[in-house]
XYZ file of C-alpha atoms in Angstrom:
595
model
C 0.000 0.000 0.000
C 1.448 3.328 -1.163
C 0.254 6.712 0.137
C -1.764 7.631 -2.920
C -3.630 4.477 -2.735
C -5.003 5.694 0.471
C -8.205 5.463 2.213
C -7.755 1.803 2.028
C -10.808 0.162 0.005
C -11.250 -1.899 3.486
C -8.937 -1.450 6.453
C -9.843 -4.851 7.819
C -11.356 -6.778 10.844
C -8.757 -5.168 13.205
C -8.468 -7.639 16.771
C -9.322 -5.192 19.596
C -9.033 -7.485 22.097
C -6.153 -5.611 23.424
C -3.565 -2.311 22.761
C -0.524 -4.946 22.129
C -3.274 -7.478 20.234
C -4.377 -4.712 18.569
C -0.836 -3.395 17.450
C 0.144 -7.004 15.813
C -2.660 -6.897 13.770
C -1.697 -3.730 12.405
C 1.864 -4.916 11.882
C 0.795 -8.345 10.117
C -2.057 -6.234 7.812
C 1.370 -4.313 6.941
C 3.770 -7.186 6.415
C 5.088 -5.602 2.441
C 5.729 -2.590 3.693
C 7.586 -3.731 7.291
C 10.030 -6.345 4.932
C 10.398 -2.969 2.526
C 11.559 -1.343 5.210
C 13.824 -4.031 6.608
C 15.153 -4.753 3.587
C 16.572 -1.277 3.512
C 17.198 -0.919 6.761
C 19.419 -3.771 6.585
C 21.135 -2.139 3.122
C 21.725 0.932 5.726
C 22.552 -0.089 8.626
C 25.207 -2.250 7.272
C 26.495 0.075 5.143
C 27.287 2.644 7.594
C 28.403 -0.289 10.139
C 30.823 -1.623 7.021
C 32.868 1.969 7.152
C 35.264 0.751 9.872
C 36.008 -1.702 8.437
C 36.671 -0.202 5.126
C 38.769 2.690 7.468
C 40.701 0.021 9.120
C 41.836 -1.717 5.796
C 42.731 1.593 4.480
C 45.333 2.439 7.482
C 46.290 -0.279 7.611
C 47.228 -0.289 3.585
C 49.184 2.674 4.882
C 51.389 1.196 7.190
C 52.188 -1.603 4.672
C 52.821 0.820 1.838
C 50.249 -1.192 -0.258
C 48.814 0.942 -3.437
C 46.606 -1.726 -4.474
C 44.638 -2.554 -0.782
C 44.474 1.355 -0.156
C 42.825 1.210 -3.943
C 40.769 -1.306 -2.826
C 39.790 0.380 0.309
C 38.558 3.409 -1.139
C 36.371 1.497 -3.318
C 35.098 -0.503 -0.561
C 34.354 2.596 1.269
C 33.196 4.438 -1.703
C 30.806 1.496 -1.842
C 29.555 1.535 1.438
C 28.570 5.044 1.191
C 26.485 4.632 -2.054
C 24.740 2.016 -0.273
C 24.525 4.355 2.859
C 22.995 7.034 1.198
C 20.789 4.927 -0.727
C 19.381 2.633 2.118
C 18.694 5.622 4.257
C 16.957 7.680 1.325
C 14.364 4.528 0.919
C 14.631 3.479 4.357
C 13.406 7.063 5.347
C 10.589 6.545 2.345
C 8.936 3.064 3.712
C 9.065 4.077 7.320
C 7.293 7.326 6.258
C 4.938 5.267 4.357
C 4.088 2.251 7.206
C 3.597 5.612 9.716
C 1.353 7.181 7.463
C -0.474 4.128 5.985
C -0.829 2.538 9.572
C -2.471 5.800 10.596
C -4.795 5.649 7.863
C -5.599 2.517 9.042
C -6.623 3.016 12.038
C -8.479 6.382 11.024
C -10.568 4.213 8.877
C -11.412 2.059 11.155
C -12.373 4.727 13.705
C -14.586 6.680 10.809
C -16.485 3.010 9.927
C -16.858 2.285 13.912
C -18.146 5.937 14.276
C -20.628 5.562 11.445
C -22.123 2.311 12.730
C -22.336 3.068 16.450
C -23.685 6.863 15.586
C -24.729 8.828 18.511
C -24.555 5.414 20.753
C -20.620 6.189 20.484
C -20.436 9.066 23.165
C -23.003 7.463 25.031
C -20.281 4.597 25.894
C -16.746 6.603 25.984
C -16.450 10.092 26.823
C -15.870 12.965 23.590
C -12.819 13.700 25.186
C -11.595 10.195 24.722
C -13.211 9.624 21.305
C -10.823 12.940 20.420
C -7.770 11.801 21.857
C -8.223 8.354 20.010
C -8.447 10.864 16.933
C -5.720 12.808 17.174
C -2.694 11.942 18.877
C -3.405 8.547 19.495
C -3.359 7.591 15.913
C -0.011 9.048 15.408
C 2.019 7.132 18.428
C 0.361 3.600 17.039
C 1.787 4.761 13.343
C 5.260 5.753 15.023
C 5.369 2.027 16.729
C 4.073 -0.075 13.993
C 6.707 1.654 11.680
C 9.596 1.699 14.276
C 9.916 -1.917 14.128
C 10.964 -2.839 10.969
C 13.941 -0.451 11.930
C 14.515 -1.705 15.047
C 14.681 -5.112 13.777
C 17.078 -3.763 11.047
C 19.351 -2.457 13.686
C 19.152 -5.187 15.746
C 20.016 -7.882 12.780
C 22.936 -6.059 12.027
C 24.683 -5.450 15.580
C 24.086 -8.980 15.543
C 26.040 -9.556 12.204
C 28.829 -6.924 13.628
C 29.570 -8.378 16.650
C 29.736 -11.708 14.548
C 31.974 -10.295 12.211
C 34.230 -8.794 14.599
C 34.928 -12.310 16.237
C 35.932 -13.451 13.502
C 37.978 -10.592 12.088
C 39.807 -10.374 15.339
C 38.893 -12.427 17.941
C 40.538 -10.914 20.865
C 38.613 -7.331 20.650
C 35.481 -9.321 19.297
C 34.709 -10.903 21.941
C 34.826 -7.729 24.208
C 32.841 -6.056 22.102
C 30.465 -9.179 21.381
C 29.766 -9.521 24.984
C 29.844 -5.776 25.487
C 26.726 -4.686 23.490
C 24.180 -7.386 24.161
C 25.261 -5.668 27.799
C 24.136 -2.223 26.556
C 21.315 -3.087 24.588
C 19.247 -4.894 27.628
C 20.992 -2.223 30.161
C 17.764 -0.020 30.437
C 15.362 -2.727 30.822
C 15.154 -2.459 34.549
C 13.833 1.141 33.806
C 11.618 0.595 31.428
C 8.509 -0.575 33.517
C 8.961 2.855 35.797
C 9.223 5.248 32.342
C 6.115 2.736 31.030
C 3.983 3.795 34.449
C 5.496 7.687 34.086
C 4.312 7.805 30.596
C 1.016 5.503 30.745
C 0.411 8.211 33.648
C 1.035 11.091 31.663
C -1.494 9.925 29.019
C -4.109 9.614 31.476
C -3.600 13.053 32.557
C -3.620 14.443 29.136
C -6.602 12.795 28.212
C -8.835 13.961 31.388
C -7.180 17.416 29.949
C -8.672 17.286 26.694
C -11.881 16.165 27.578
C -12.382 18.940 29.952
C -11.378 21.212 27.076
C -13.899 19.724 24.886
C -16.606 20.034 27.013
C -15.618 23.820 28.180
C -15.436 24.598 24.608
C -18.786 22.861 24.112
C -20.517 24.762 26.986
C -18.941 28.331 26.540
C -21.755 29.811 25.769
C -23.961 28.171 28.829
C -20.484 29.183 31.024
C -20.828 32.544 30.249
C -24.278 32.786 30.986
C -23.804 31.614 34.389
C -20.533 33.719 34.862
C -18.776 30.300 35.473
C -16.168 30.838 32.250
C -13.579 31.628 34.968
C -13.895 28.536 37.156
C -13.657 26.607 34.138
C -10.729 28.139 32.997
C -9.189 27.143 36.767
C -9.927 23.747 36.432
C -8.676 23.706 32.822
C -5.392 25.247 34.073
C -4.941 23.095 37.013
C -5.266 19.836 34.837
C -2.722 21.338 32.312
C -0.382 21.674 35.432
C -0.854 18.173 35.628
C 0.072 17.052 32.567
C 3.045 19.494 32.486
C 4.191 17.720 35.738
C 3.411 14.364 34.900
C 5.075 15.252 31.621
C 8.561 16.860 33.338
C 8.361 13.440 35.530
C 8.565 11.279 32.629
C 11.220 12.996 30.534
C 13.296 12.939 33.550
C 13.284 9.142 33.160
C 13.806 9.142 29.361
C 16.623 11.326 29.907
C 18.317 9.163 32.306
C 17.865 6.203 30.165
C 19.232 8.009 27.215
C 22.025 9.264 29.609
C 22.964 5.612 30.281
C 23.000 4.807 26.243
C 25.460 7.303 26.057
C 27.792 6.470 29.161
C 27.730 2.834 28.552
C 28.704 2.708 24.959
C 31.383 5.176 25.702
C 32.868 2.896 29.036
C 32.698 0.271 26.058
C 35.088 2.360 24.211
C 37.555 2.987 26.869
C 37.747 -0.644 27.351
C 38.241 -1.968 23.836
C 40.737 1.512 23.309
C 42.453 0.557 26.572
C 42.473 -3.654 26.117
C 43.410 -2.649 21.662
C 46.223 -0.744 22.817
C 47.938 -3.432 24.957
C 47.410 -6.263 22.128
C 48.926 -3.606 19.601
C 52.017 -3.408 21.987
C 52.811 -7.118 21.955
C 52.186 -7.282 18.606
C 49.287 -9.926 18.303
C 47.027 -6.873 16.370
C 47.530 -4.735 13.678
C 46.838 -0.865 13.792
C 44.244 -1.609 11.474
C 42.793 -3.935 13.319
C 42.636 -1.951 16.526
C 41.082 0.979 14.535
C 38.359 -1.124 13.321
C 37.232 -2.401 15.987
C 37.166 1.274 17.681
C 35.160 2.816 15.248
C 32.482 -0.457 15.140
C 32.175 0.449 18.594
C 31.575 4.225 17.833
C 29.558 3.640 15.101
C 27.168 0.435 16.776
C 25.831 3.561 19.279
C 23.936 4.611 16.447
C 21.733 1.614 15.860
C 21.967 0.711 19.794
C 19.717 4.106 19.791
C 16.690 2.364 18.030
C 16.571 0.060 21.197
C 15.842 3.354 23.271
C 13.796 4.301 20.708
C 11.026 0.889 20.367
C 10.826 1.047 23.895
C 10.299 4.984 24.192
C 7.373 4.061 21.073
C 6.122 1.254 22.344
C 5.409 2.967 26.302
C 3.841 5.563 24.458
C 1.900 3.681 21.650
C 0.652 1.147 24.110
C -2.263 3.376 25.774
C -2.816 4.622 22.732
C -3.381 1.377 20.957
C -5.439 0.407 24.975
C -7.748 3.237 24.325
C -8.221 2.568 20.265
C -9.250 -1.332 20.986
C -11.407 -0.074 23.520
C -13.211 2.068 20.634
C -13.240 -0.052 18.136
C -14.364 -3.255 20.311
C -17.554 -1.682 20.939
C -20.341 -3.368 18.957
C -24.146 -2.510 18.393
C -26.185 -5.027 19.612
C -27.375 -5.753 16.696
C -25.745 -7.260 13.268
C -24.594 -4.323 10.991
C -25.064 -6.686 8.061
C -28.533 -7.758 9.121
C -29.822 -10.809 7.559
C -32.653 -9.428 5.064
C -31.917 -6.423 2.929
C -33.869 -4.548 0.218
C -36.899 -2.159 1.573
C -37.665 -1.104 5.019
C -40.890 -2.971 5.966
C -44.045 -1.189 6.827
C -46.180 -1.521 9.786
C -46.347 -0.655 13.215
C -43.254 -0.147 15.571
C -43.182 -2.199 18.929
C -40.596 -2.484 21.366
C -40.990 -6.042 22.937
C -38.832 -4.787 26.325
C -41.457 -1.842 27.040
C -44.775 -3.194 25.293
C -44.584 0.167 23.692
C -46.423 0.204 20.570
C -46.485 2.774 17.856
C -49.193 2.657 14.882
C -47.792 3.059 11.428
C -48.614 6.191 9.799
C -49.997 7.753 13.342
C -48.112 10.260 15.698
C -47.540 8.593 18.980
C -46.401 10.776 22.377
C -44.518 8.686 24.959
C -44.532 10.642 28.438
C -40.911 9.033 30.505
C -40.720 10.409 34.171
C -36.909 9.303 34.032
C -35.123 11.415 30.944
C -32.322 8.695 30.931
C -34.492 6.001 30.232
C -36.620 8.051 27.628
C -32.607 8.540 26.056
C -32.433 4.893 26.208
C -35.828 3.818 24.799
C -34.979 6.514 21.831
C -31.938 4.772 21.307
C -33.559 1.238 21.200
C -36.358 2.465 18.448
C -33.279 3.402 16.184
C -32.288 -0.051 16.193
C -29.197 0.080 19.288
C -30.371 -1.702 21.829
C -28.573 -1.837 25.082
C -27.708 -5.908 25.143
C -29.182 -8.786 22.445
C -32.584 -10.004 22.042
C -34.414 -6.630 22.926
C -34.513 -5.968 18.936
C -37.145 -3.831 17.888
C -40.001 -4.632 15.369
C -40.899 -2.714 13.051
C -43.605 -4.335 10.526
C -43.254 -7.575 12.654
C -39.297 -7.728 11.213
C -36.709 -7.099 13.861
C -34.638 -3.934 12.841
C -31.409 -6.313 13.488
C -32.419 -8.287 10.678
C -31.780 -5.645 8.669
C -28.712 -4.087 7.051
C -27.506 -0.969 9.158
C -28.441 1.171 5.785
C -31.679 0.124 5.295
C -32.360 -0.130 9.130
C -31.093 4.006 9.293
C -33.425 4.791 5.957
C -36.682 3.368 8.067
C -35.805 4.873 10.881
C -34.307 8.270 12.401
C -33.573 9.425 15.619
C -33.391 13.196 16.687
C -31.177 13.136 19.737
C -32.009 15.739 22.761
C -28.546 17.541 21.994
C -28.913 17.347 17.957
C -25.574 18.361 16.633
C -25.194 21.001 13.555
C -21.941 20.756 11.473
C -20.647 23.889 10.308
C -21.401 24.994 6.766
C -24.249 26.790 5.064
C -27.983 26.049 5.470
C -27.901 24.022 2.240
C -25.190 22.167 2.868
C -26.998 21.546 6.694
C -30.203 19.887 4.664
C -27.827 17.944 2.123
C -28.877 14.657 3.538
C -30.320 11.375 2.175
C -34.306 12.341 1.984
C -37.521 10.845 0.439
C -37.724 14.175 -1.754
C -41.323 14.109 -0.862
C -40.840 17.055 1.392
C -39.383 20.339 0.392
C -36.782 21.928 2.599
C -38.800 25.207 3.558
C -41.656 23.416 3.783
C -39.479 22.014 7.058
C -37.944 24.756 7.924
C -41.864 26.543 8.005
C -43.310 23.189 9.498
C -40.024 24.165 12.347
C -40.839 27.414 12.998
C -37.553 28.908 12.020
C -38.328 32.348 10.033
C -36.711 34.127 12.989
C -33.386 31.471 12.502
C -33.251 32.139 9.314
C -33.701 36.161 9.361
C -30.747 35.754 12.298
C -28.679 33.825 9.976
C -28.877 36.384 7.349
C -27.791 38.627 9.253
C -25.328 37.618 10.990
C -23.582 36.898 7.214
C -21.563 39.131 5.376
C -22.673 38.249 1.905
C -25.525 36.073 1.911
C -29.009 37.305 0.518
C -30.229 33.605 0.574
C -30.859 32.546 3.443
C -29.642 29.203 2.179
C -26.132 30.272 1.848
C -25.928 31.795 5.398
C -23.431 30.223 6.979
C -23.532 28.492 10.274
C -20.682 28.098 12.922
C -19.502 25.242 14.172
C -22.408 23.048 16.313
C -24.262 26.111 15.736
C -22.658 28.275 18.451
C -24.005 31.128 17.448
C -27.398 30.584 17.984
C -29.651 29.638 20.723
C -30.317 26.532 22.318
C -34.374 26.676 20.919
C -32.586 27.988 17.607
C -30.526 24.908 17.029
C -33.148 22.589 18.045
C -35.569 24.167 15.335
C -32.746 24.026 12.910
C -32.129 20.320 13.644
C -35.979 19.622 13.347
C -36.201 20.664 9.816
C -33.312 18.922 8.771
C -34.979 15.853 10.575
C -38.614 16.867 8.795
C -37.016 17.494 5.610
C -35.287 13.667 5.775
C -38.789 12.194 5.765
C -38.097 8.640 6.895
C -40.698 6.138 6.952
C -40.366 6.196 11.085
C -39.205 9.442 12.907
C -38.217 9.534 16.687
C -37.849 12.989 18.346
C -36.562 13.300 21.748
C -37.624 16.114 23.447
C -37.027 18.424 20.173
C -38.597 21.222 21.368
C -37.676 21.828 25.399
C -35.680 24.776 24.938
C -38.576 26.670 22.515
C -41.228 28.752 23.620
C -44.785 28.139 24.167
C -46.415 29.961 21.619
C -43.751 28.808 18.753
C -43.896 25.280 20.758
C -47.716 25.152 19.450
C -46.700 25.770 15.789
C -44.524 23.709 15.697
C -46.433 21.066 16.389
C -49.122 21.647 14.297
C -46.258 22.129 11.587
C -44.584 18.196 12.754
C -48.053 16.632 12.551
C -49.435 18.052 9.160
C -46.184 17.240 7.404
C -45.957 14.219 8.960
C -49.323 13.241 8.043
C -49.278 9.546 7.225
C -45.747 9.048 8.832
C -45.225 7.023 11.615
C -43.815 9.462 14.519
C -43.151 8.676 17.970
C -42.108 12.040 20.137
C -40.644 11.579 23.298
C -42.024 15.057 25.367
C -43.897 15.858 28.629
C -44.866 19.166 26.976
C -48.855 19.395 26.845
C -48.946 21.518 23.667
C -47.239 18.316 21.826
C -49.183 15.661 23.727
C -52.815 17.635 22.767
C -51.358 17.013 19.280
C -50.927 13.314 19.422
C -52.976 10.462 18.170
C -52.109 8.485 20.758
C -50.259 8.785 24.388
C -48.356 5.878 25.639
C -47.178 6.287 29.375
C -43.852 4.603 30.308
C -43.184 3.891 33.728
C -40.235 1.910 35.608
C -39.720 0.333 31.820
C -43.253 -0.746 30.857
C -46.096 0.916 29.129
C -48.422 1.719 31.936
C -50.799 3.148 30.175
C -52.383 4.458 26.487
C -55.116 6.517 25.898
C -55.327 10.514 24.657
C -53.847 13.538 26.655
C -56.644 14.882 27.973
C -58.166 11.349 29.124
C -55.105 10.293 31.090
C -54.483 13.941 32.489
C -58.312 13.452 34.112
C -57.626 9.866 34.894
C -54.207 8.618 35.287
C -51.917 10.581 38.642
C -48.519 9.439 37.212
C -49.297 10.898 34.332
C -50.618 13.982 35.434
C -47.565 13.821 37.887
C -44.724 13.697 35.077
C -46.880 16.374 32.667
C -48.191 18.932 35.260
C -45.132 18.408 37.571
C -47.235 18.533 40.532
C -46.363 17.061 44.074
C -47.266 14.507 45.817
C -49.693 16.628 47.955
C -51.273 18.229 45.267
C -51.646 14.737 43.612
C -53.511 13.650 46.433
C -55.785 17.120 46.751
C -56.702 16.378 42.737
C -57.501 12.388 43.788
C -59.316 13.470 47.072
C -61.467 16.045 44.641
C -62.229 13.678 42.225
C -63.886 11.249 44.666
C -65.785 13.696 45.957
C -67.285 14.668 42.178
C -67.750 11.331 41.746
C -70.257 11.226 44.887
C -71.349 14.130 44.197
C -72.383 13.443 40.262
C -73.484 9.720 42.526
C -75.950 11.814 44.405
């Protein structure tokens, strides 16, 4: 896979069982490009580790006087630098390519696992995790995965050194043989404490960025409330945190690159020092003793890829942690499905709450508990919480269906609908019936004032259609954004349309229009709107009460107002006491009307 290939027609079935399961599947799904990059790691490597060797023959062609080996030497050397410059010109080309094509990956595979779980997503890991995955996350799992073809390049070829050495001279060979498989495991006993340091600092950066996102998210509530500045206090105490927990951790990468210096160079002083007593009896050459020296100086600069996987791999390996954890959440149902073609028609039913919504009929569901209305939403839109509580829809479950069809049947207005930034028309550039035209929604949504506002609020825009709106609609107000979303939603026109709470931050008197607007253009829809708002439930063909997860009852507004106290409870908002006054004064009617 090459760079312009990218995205990758499918990135694969990654195993998310684990962050180190996780990053050998993304090294196997790479195997060309890793052996690309060994291959010329190797060519480099070698190469720059065959120059003392090539400087050793040469002075040592000196001291004999020999013309022809110093001839030789210079083309040996002049070889070994072509192949220098050309392994690390490549080598430098694949590893850029694995870091950029393993990223890709995983950003694929992110995008697809976004797509299917939706808004379920946030609803299981926090935004601020979800971003960090994103961001910098996909970066230190590219930096690993491509790392190790090099390190394995390096490590092949202090192997064939020290081989080489022992056989070229024996006596400073085996020092040096010994000597670096010394230096290379040397740091190991650090390595779990910089692991923890850096695993730590991770954790503190990503609590930072979530609280960052959701500040951002909320500046407009913040300043509302005047609580922008004790925001911006807890924002700057968890930077300190990461800034310390940062400054702890570098401390220990700087003492284990501290000892990769030192050692290497107490290497040197013992091969210089144990070289130049062999030289003096006479059982090396000068040559000899100057190759090995130089093999030693020049080995420290492979030895530095063993710092370098295990500086990666500390930091890829929470990274990687955090990007199985995304990607091993699954919907509870099959994206595949195992019918396809047309959504079915017919009625909707939820077999865990009895709750049943007619086909072609607006249906109001009143939910005391707003996290189990969230849930029940959810479930309608085909993610249900754990298998076997599919929904029906037509008498088919929606699991049974591919995720595309499933998502054409039926859509699901969240209570926090999100608005991408862009123009209006670009906003209402979603899949739709075509049945409905867009300011037919927008009308049917009340949002004459949103648009006027948009207008003007634009520097060139005469259409209000090519006003432009800022990201997640920031500008406007809550009620504004939730009208906004509403058309878009209304404009879709999916065969089954779930609204949760779309209008609780709108007005009473627009609240009314709008839903007389949502029931004539839904006319012959199937809706179900989850609301406690009166003006929506006097609008409804039918009223299904939900209660500790089962219908509890179904009638008309006005019916189970008069009749039903949990229902008036949840609607009317009225106490306990009151509750009882209105039960206590319907008995008495009821004698009375008796006598």
């Amino acid at each position: 896979m090459q760079i312009q290939d990218l995205p990758y027609p499918d990135p694969g079935v990654p195993d998310a069982r684990s962050g180190p399961r996780f990053l050998w599947w993304l090294f196997r799904n790479q195997l060309g490009g890793q052996l690309k990059s060994l291959a010329w790691g190797l060519l480099h490597f070698t190469s720059v580790s065959a120059l003392p060797f090539c400087v050793g023959f040469a002075v040592q062609a000196v001291v004999d006087r020999s013309g022809t080996r110093l001839a030789l030497a210079g083309g040996l050397l002049a070889l070994a630098c072509a192949g220098n410059a050309i392994g690390d010109t490549f080598l430098h080309r694949t590893a850029i390519t694995n870091w950029i094509t393993a990223a890709a990956r995983v950003q694929q595979l992110l995008a697809r696992k976004a797509s299917s779980l939706g808004s379920a997503l946030t609803r299981r890991v926090s935004a601020g995790e979800v971003v960090a995955v994103s961001t910098g996350d996909i970066e230190k799992i590219g930096w690993f995965v491509e790392a190790v073809s090099r390190f394995t390049a390096a490590a092949l070829t202090i192997v064939i050194v020290c081989v080489g050495l022992v056989v070229y001279q024996p006596a400073l060979g085996v020092v040096v043989a010994v000597g670096l498989p010394v230096l290379a495991v040397a740091v190991l006993p650090l390595l779990p404490r910089a692991t923890r340091r850096a695993d730590f600092q991770r954790e503190k950066a990503g609590r930072a960025t979530e609280l960052a996102s959701d500040t951002v998210a909320g500046l407009r509530v913040l300043r509302g409330i005047g609580g922008e500045d004790l925001f911006l206090d807890r924002y700057r105490r968890a930077s300190q945190e990461v800034r310390h927990a940062a400054v702890r951790s570098a401390r220990m990468w700087s003492l284990i690159s501290a000892i990769q210096v030192l050692l290497p160079g107490l290497l040197l002083i013992a091969v210089v020092w144990h070289g130049v007593g062999l030289a003096r009896e006479g059982r090396i050459e000068i040559g000899e003793l100057v190759t090995a020296y130089s093999s030693v100086m020049i080995l420290t600069y492979p030895l530095r890829h063993f710092e370098e996987i295990a500086m990666a791999y500390s930091f890829s390996r929470p990274s990687a942690r955090r990007a199985a954890r995304v990607l091993s959440l699954e919907r509870a149902t099959s994206a595949e499905g195992s019918l396809s073609g047309e959504p079915p028609a017919g009625d909707l039913y939820d077999p865990a709450t009895g709750l049943l919504a007619p086909s072609g009929r607006l249906t109001a569901v009143v939910c005391g508990d707003p996290d189990a209305a969230g849930a029940l939403a959810e479930r309608l839109g085909g993610h249900p919480a754990e298998e076997g509580t599919s929904v029906l829809m037509g008498g088919v479950p929606l699991d049974e269906l591919p995720l595309s069809v499933a998502r054409t049947a039926v859509l699901v207005q969240d209570k926090d609908p999100v608005l991408l930034s862009g123009t209006l028309r670009e906003l209402l550039d979603v899949p739709a019936s075509g049945d409905v035209d867009p300011r037919d929604a927008l009308a049917a949504a009340q949002c004459e004032d949103v648009l006027a506002a948009l207008v003007q609020g634009s520097l060139d825009a005469r259409d209000p259609m090519d006003a432009r709106i800022t990201e997640r609609g920031r500008s406007l107000s809550g009620g504004q954004r939730q009208r906004l979303a509403l058309a878009r939603s209304l404009f879709t026109d999916p065969e089954v349309l779930v609204l949760d709470e779309p209008t609780s931050a709108v007005d009473s008197h627009t609240e009314a229009r709008i839903a007389d607007g949502i029931r004539d253009l839904r006319s012959g829809r199937t809706t179900v709107v989850f609301t406690s708002s009166p003006l929506l439930l006097d609008h409804a063909d039918r009223v299904v009460l939900v209660h500790e997860g089962e219908v509890a009852a179904v009638g008309v507004h006005r019916e189970l107002v008069r009749t039903e106290p949990r229902y008036r409870a949840v609607v009317t908002r009225e106490t306990d006491e009151e509750a009882d006054e209105a039960a206590l004064k319907g008995v008495l009617e009821e004698i009375e009307e008796t006598a």
